CSV table of C-alpha atoms in Angstrom, one decimal:
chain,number,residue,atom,x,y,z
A,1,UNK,CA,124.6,106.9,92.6
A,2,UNK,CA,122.4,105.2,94.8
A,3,UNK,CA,119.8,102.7,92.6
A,4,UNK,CA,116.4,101.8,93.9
A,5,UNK,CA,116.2,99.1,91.2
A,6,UNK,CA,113.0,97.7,93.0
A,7,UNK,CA,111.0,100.9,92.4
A,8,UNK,CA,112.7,101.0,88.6
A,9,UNK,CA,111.5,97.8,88.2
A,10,UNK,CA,107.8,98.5,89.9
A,11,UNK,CA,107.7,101.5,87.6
A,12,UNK,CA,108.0,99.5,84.3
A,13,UNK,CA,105.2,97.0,85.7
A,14,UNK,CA,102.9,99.4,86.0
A,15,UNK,CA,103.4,100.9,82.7
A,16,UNK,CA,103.6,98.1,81.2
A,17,UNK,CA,100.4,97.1,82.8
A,18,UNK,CA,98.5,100.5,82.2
A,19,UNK,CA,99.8,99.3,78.4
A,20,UNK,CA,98.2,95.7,79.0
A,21,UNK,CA,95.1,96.9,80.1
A,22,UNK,CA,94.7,99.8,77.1
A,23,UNK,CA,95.6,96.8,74.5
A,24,UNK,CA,93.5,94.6,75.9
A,25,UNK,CA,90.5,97.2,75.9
A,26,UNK,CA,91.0,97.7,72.2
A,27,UNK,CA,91.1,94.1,71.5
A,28,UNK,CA,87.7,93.9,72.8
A,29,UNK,CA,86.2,96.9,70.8
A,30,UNK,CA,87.7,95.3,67.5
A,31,UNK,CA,86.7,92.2,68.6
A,32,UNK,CA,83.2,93.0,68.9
A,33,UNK,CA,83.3,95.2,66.0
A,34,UNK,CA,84.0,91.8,63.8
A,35,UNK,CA,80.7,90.5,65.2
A,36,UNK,CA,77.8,90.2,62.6
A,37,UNK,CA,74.7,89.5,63.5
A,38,UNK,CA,73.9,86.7,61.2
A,39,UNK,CA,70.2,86.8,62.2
A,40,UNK,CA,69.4,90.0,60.1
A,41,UNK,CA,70.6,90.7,56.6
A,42,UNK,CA,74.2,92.5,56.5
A,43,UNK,CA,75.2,95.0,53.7
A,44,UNK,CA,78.4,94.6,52.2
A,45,UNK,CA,80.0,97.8,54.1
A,46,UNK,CA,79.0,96.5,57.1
A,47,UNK,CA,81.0,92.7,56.1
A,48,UNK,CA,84.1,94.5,54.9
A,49,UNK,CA,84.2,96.5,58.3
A,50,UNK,CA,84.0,93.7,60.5
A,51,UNK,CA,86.8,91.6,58.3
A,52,UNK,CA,89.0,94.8,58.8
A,53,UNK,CA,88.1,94.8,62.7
A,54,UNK,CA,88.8,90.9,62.2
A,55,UNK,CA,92.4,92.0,61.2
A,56,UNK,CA,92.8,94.4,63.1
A,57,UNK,CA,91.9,92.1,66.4
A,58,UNK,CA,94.3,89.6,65.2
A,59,UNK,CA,97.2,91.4,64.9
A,60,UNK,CA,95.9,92.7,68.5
A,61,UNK,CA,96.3,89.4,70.2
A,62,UNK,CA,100.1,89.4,69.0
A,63,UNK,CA,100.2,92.8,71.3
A,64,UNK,CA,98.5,91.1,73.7
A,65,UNK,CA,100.6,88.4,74.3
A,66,UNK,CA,103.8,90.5,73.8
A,67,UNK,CA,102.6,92.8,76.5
A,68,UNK,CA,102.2,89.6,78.9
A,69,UNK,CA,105.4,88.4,77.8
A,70,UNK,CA,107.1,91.7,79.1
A,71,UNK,CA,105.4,91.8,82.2
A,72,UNK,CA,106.3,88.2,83.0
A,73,UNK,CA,110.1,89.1,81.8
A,74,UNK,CA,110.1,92.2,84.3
A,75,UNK,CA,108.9,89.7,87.2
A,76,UNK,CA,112.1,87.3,86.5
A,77,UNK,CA,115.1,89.5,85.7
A,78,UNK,CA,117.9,90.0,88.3
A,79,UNK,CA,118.1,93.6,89.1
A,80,UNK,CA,120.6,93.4,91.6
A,81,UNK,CA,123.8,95.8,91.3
A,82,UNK,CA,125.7,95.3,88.0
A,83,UNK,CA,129.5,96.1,86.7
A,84,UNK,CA,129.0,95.2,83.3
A,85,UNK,CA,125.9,95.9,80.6
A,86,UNK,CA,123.6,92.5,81.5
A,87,UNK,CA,119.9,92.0,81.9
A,88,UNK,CA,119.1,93.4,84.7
A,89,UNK,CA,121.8,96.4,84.4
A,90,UNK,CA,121.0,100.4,84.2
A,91,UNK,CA,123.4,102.0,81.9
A,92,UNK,CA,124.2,105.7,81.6
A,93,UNK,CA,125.2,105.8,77.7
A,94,UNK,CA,126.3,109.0,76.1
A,95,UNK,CA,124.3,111.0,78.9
A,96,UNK,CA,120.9,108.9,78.7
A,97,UNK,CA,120.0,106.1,81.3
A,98,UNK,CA,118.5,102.9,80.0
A,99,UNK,CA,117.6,99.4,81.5
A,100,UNK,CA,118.6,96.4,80.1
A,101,UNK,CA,115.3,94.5,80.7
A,102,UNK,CA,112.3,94.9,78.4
A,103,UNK,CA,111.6,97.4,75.3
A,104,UNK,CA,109.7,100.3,76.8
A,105,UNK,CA,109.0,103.6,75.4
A,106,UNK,CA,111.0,106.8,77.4
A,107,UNK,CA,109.6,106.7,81.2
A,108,UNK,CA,110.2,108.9,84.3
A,109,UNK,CA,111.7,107.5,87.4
A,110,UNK,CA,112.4,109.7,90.6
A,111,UNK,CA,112.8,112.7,88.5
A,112,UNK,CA,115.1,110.6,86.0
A,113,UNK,CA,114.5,109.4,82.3
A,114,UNK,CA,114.6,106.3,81.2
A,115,UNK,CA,114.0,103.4,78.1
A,116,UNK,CA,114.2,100.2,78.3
A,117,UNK,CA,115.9,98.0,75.8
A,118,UNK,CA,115.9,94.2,75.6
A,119,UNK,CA,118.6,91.9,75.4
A,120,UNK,CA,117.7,91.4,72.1
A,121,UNK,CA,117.9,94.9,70.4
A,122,UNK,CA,121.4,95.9,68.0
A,123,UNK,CA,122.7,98.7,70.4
A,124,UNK,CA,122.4,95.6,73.5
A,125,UNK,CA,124.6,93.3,71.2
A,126,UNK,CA,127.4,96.6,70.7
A,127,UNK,CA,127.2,97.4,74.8
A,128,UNK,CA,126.8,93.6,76.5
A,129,UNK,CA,129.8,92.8,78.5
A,130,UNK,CA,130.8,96.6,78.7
A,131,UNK,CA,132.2,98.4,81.7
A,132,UNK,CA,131.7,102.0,82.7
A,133,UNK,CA,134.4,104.2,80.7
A,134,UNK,CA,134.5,101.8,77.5
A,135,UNK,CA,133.6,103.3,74.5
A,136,UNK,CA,132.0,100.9,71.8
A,137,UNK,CA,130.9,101.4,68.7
A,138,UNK,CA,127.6,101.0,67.3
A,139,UNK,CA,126.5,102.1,63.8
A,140,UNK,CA,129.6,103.4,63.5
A,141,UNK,CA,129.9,105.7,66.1
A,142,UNK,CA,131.3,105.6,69.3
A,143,UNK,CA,129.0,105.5,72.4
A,144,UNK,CA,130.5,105.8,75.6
A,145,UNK,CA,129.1,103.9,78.4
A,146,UNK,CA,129.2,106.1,81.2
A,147,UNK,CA,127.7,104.6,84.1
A,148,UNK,CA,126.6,100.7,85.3
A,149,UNK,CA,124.5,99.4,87.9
């Protein structure tokens, strides 16, 4: 098959920055939520909400930066043609396609499904070094890797 890793690889920054932007946008809503106004009196409701938003933005910023982090991961990897399973590879195992890049939840490309795993997820560890036509197991099956680029 003929890869257009470029356009795979554009595809994944812009969801990945649609993601950014929508995480970034409810950071700022929880933020500001955790704002009191310490000029007027406060009922306790109003305290415990904002300490929840407080969490809730703090645990936010971790998304934050690990949506950054992605992005900045996507603009580094090699995606030129691959013969075994490496960063940068599209895999065809046991009839789905995935990219060896970043986590990503399922995404279409030209017509085609895709997810993206990282180099640092279990099923990454069973396949890395793989040619098409192995069979490796993981979980204790066997996955066939059908397809590299």
């Amino acid at each position: 098959m003929d890869w257009n890793k470029d356009h795979l690889r554009e595809t994944m920054l812009s969801l990945e920055a649609a993601a950014l932007t929508s995480a970034r946008e409810i950071y700022a809503d929880y933020v500001s939520a955790a704002r009191i106004d310490r000029s007027e009196p406060t009922e306790n409701d109003e305290r415990a909400q904002a300490e929840i938003a407080s969490d809730f933005s703090e645990a936010l910023d971790d998304t934050l930066h690990d949506q950054t982090d992605k992005i900045e991961k996507l603009k580094t990897i090699d995606f030129g043609p691959k013969s075994t399973v490496v960063e940068g590879a599209v895999v065809k195992l046991s009839g789905r396609w995935f990219v060896i890049a970043v986590s990503t939840n399922r995404f279409t490309c030209r017509g085609r499904e895709f997810m993206g795993i990282s180099t640092m997820a279990p099923i990454f560890e069973a396949i890395e070094g793989a040619h098409a036509g192995e069979t490796v197991q993981f979980n204790g099956r066997d996955v066939v890797v059908e397809e590299v680029a």
